[in-house]
Amino acid sequence: MKTTISAGSMKKTIAYFHLLSFCPPDKLADFKRNTAPMLKDLAGKAGMKEKAYLAQALPEVCQRIVAFHQAAREPDPKLVEALVEAARTADKNTQNLAAFKEQMSRIAALPGRAKPENRLHRNKGCRLCATPCLYGFFTLVSDPQFSRLQELFAEESGKPANKRTPLMPVYAFTVEHLLKISGTEEGYCEKLHVGNLAYCLLMLGIAKSRMAFPEAQTRIFQEANQEFIRRRGADGPLQKK
């Protein structure tokens, strides 16, 4: 008999597999060590061992991910099964992780959500995004607390004009958000994903605020953001500032 997994635990499990897909291949062992308490907690809340918990949760996790990217109530079962197979062994070695990343990218490229006219905030900043909708579902299920982003912007505005940058508050918020999900002081995420996820979180924050879309400022932010991504160095651990 299957154990009922709460909606909150399912959302966090979906977020976990997104975190895994963002992990630098050479940091897989560190990622597994850091997120082990997260998985233990999720399984414990369901009264299960980690292996049994993931075996039960994974099909629904993958079904929801594919459904989001297809923008469909009933996702293609073949796509779901392919993602389940890739996710099931993604944390075993770097080759399997690469296969999982590739499968997540393929699903993110599905026209149901990848086309600019089908994206979450298509009338606002999502049309300026540099990637298919790889991060939208993650931002929705991971419940970012945008009041913290407002605090970081306020801190930045208090600095001398020649030392302000619009990137730093959003990057700091993104790193804090990623660490909050895993419940760790240190995390691992490719800088490519940090930059693009930062933009996605900012767009969700603007949409939730219902403010008029600041297109000119957003274009400037995105240009600087993409330049940061192009110049990124080696992927190191994520830590709060």
CSV table of C-alpha atoms in Angstrom, one decimal:
chain,number,residue,atom,x,y,z
A,1,MET,CA,0.0,0.0,0.0
A,2,LYS,CA,1.3,3.4,-1.0
A,3,THR,CA,2.0,6.0,1.7
A,4,THR,CA,0.4,9.4,1.1
A,5,ILE,CA,3.0,12.1,0.4
A,6,SER,CA,1.9,15.5,1.4
A,7,ALA,CA,1.7,18.3,-1.2
A,8,GLY,CA,4.5,20.2,0.6
A,9,SER,CA,6.8,17.2,0.5
A,10,MET,CA,6.0,16.7,-3.2
A,11,LYS,CA,6.9,20.3,-4.0
A,12,LYS,CA,10.2,20.0,-2.1
A,13,THR,CA,11.0,16.7,-3.9
A,14,ILE,CA,10.4,18.4,-7.3
A,15,ALA,CA,12.7,21.2,-6.2
A,16,TYR,CA,15.3,18.6,-5.1
A,17,PHE,CA,15.5,17.0,-8.6
A,18,HIS,CA,15.8,20.5,-10.1
A,19,LEU,CA,18.7,21.2,-7.7
A,20,LEU,CA,20.3,17.9,-8.9
A,21,SER,CA,19.9,19.0,-12.5
A,22,PHE,CA,21.7,22.3,-11.7
A,23,CYS,CA,24.7,20.5,-10.0
A,24,PRO,CA,28.1,20.8,-11.5
A,25,PRO,CA,29.2,17.3,-12.5
A,26,ASP,CA,32.4,17.4,-10.5
A,27,LYS,CA,30.5,18.4,-7.4
A,28,LEU,CA,28.1,15.5,-7.4
A,29,ALA,CA,29.6,13.8,-4.3
A,30,ASP,CA,29.5,17.1,-2.4
A,31,PHE,CA,25.9,17.7,-3.5
A,32,LYS,CA,24.8,14.2,-2.3
A,33,ARG,CA,26.5,14.7,1.0
A,34,ASN,CA,24.9,18.1,1.6
A,35,THR,CA,21.4,17.1,0.5
A,36,ALA,CA,21.3,13.8,2.4
A,37,PRO,CA,19.6,15.4,5.4
A,38,MET,CA,17.0,16.9,3.1
A,39,LEU,CA,16.1,13.5,1.6
A,40,LYS,CA,16.1,11.9,5.1
A,41,ASP,CA,13.7,14.5,6.4
A,42,LEU,CA,11.3,14.1,3.4
A,43,ALA,CA,11.3,10.4,3.8
A,44,GLY,CA,10.9,10.6,7.5
A,45,LYS,CA,7.8,12.8,7.2
A,46,ALA,CA,6.3,10.1,5.1
A,47,GLY,CA,7.4,7.3,7.5
A,48,MET,CA,9.7,5.8,4.9
A,49,LYS,CA,13.3,5.1,4.1
A,50,GLU,CA,14.9,7.4,1.6
A,51,LYS,CA,15.2,4.7,-1.2
A,52,ALA,CA,11.5,3.7,-0.8
A,53,TYR,CA,10.4,7.3,-0.7
A,54,LEU,CA,12.2,8.3,-3.9
A,55,ALA,CA,10.9,5.2,-5.7
A,56,GLN,CA,7.3,6.2,-4.8
A,57,ALA,CA,7.6,9.9,-5.3
A,58,LEU,CA,9.7,9.9,-8.6
A,59,PRO,CA,6.9,9.0,-11.1
A,60,GLU,CA,4.7,11.8,-9.8
A,61,VAL,CA,7.6,14.2,-9.7
A,62,CYS,CA,8.4,13.5,-13.3
A,63,GLN,CA,4.7,13.5,-14.4
A,64,ARG,CA,4.3,17.0,-12.9
A,65,ILE,CA,7.6,18.3,-14.5
A,66,VAL,CA,6.6,17.0,-18.0
A,67,ALA,CA,3.0,18.3,-17.6
A,68,PHE,CA,4.3,21.8,-16.8
A,69,HIS,CA,6.5,21.8,-19.9
A,70,GLN,CA,3.9,20.4,-22.2
A,71,ALA,CA,1.3,22.7,-20.6
A,72,ALA,CA,-1.0,19.7,-20.5
A,73,ARG,CA,-3.1,18.0,-17.8
A,74,GLU,CA,-2.1,14.6,-19.2
A,75,PRO,CA,1.6,14.6,-20.2
A,76,ASP,CA,3.0,12.2,-22.7
A,77,PRO,CA,3.6,8.9,-20.8
A,78,LYS,CA,6.7,8.1,-22.9
A,79,LEU,CA,8.3,11.4,-22.0
A,80,VAL,CA,7.4,10.9,-18.3
A,81,GLU,CA,8.9,7.4,-18.3
A,82,ALA,CA,12.1,8.6,-20.0
A,83,LEU,CA,12.5,11.2,-17.4
A,84,VAL,CA,11.8,8.7,-14.6
A,85,GLU,CA,14.5,6.4,-16.0
A,86,ALA,CA,17.1,9.3,-16.2
A,87,ALA,CA,16.2,10.7,-12.8
A,88,ARG,CA,16.3,7.3,-11.0
A,89,THR,CA,20.0,6.9,-11.4
A,90,ALA,CA,21.1,10.5,-11.9
A,91,ASP,CA,23.0,10.7,-8.6
A,92,LYS,CA,25.0,7.5,-9.2
A,93,ASN,CA,27.8,9.0,-11.3
A,94,THR,CA,28.6,11.9,-13.6
A,95,GLN,CA,27.6,10.1,-16.8
A,96,ASN,CA,24.1,9.4,-15.4
A,97,LEU,CA,23.9,13.0,-14.1
A,98,ALA,CA,24.8,14.3,-17.6
A,99,ALA,CA,22.0,12.1,-19.1
A,100,PHE,CA,19.5,13.5,-16.6
A,101,LYS,CA,20.5,17.0,-17.4
A,102,GLU,CA,20.1,16.4,-21.1
A,103,GLN,CA,16.7,14.9,-20.5
A,104,MET,CA,15.6,17.9,-18.4
A,105,SER,CA,16.8,20.2,-21.2
A,106,ARG,CA,14.9,18.3,-23.8
A,107,ILE,CA,11.7,18.5,-21.8
A,108,ALA,CA,12.3,22.2,-21.2
A,109,ALA,CA,12.5,22.8,-25.0
A,110,LEU,CA,9.0,21.4,-25.5
A,111,PRO,CA,6.8,24.0,-27.3
A,112,GLY,CA,4.1,23.9,-24.7
A,113,ARG,CA,6.1,26.2,-22.5
A,114,ALA,CA,9.4,27.0,-24.4
A,115,LYS,CA,7.8,29.2,-27.0
A,116,PRO,CA,7.9,32.9,-25.9
A,117,GLU,CA,4.1,33.2,-26.3
A,118,ASN,CA,3.6,30.2,-24.0
A,119,ARG,CA,5.8,31.2,-21.1
A,120,LEU,CA,4.7,32.0,-17.6
A,121,HIS,CA,5.0,35.7,-17.8
A,122,ARG,CA,4.9,36.1,-21.5
A,123,ASN,CA,3.6,39.7,-21.4
A,124,LYS,CA,6.5,40.7,-19.2
A,125,GLY,CA,10.1,39.6,-18.9
A,126,CYS,CA,9.9,35.9,-19.9
A,127,ARG,CA,10.0,36.9,-23.6
A,128,LEU,CA,13.5,38.3,-22.9
A,129,CYS,CA,14.7,35.1,-21.3
A,130,ALA,CA,17.9,33.6,-22.9
A,131,THR,CA,16.8,30.0,-22.4
A,132,PRO,CA,13.7,27.8,-22.7
A,133,CYS,CA,11.5,27.7,-19.6
A,134,LEU,CA,14.0,25.5,-17.7
A,135,TYR,CA,13.5,27.3,-14.3
A,136,GLY,CA,9.8,28.4,-14.3
A,137,PHE,CA,8.4,25.3,-12.6
A,138,PHE,CA,11.3,25.3,-10.0
A,139,THR,CA,10.6,28.9,-9.1
A,140,LEU,CA,6.9,28.1,-8.6
A,141,VAL,CA,7.2,25.0,-6.4
A,142,SER,CA,10.1,26.3,-4.3
A,143,ASP,CA,8.1,29.2,-2.8
A,144,PRO,CA,10.7,32.1,-2.9
A,145,GLN,CA,10.2,34.8,-0.3
A,146,PHE,CA,10.4,38.0,-2.2
A,147,SER,CA,10.3,40.2,0.9
A,148,ARG,CA,14.0,39.2,1.3
A,149,LEU,CA,14.8,40.4,-2.3
A,150,GLN,CA,13.3,43.7,-1.4
A,151,GLU,CA,15.6,43.9,1.7
A,152,LEU,CA,18.6,43.2,-0.5
A,153,PHE,CA,17.7,45.8,-3.0
A,154,ALA,CA,17.3,48.3,-0.1
A,155,GLU,CA,20.7,47.4,1.1
A,156,GLU,CA,22.2,47.9,-2.3
A,157,SER,CA,20.5,51.3,-2.8
A,158,GLY,CA,22.2,52.4,0.4
A,159,LYS,CA,25.7,52.0,-1.0
A,160,PRO,CA,27.6,54.8,-2.8
A,161,ALA,CA,26.4,55.2,-6.4
A,162,ASN,CA,29.7,54.0,-7.8
A,163,LYS,CA,29.5,50.7,-5.9
A,164,ARG,CA,25.9,49.7,-6.7
A,165,THR,CA,25.1,46.9,-9.1
A,166,PRO,CA,21.6,45.5,-10.0
A,167,LEU,CA,23.0,42.0,-10.3
A,168,MET,CA,24.3,41.5,-6.7
A,169,PRO,CA,21.0,41.7,-4.8
A,170,VAL,CA,19.3,39.2,-7.2
A,171,TYR,CA,22.3,36.9,-7.2
A,172,ALA,CA,22.5,37.0,-3.4
A,173,PHE,CA,18.7,36.3,-3.2
A,174,THR,CA,19.1,33.4,-5.6
A,175,VAL,CA,21.9,31.8,-3.6
A,176,GLU,CA,20.1,32.2,-0.4
A,177,HIS,CA,17.0,30.7,-1.9
A,178,LEU,CA,18.9,27.6,-3.2
A,179,LEU,CA,20.5,27.1,0.2
A,180,LYS,CA,17.2,27.5,2.0
A,181,ILE,CA,15.6,24.7,-0.1
A,182,SER,CA,18.4,22.3,0.8
A,183,GLY,CA,18.7,23.5,4.4
A,184,THR,CA,22.5,23.8,4.1
A,185,GLU,CA,25.1,26.4,4.6
A,186,GLU,CA,26.8,25.5,1.4
A,187,GLY,CA,25.5,24.3,-1.9
A,188,TYR,CA,26.5,23.5,-5.5
A,189,CYS,CA,25.0,24.9,-8.6
A,190,GLU,CA,26.5,25.7,-12.0
A,191,LYS,CA,27.0,29.5,-12.5
A,192,LEU,CA,25.2,29.2,-15.8
A,193,HIS,CA,22.1,28.2,-13.8
A,194,VAL,CA,22.6,30.7,-11.0
A,195,GLY,CA,22.6,33.5,-13.6
A,196,ASN,CA,19.6,32.3,-15.5
A,197,LEU,CA,17.7,31.3,-12.4
A,198,ALA,CA,18.3,34.8,-10.9
A,199,TYR,CA,16.6,36.3,-14.0
A,200,CYS,CA,13.7,33.9,-13.6
A,201,LEU,CA,13.2,34.7,-10.0
A,202,LEU,CA,13.3,38.4,-10.7
A,203,MET,CA,10.6,38.0,-13.3
A,204,LEU,CA,8.4,36.0,-10.9
A,205,GLY,CA,8.9,38.7,-8.3
A,206,ILE,CA,7.9,41.4,-10.7
A,207,ALA,CA,4.8,39.5,-11.8
A,208,LYS,CA,3.7,38.8,-8.2
A,209,SER,CA,4.2,42.5,-7.3
A,210,ARG,CA,1.8,43.5,-10.1
A,211,MET,CA,3.9,46.5,-10.8
A,212,ALA,CA,4.2,47.9,-14.3
A,213,PHE,CA,6.9,45.9,-16.2
A,214,PRO,CA,10.1,48.0,-16.3
A,215,GLU,CA,11.2,46.8,-19.7
A,216,ALA,CA,14.1,49.2,-20.2
A,217,GLN,CA,15.7,48.3,-16.8
A,218,THR,CA,15.0,44.6,-17.3
A,219,ARG,CA,16.8,44.6,-20.7
A,220,ILE,CA,19.8,46.3,-19.0
A,221,PHE,CA,19.8,43.7,-16.2
A,222,GLN,CA,19.5,40.8,-18.6
A,223,GLU,CA,22.4,42.1,-20.8
A,224,ALA,CA,24.6,42.4,-17.7
A,225,ASN,CA,23.4,39.0,-16.5
A,226,GLN,CA,24.3,37.2,-19.7
A,227,GLU,CA,27.7,38.9,-19.8
A,228,PHE,CA,28.3,37.5,-16.3
A,229,ILE,CA,27.3,34.1,-17.5
A,230,ARG,CA,29.6,34.3,-20.5
A,231,ARG,CA,32.5,35.3,-18.3
A,232,ARG,CA,31.8,32.8,-15.5
A,233,GLY,CA,34.8,31.0,-14.1
A,234,ALA,CA,35.0,27.6,-12.4
A,235,ASP,CA,32.0,26.5,-10.4
A,236,GLY,CA,32.6,26.8,-6.7
A,237,PRO,CA,30.4,26.2,-3.7
A,238,LEU,CA,27.4,28.5,-3.1
A,239,GLN,CA,27.6,30.4,0.2
A,240,LYS,CA,25.6,33.3,1.7
A,241,LYS,CA,27.4,36.6,1.4
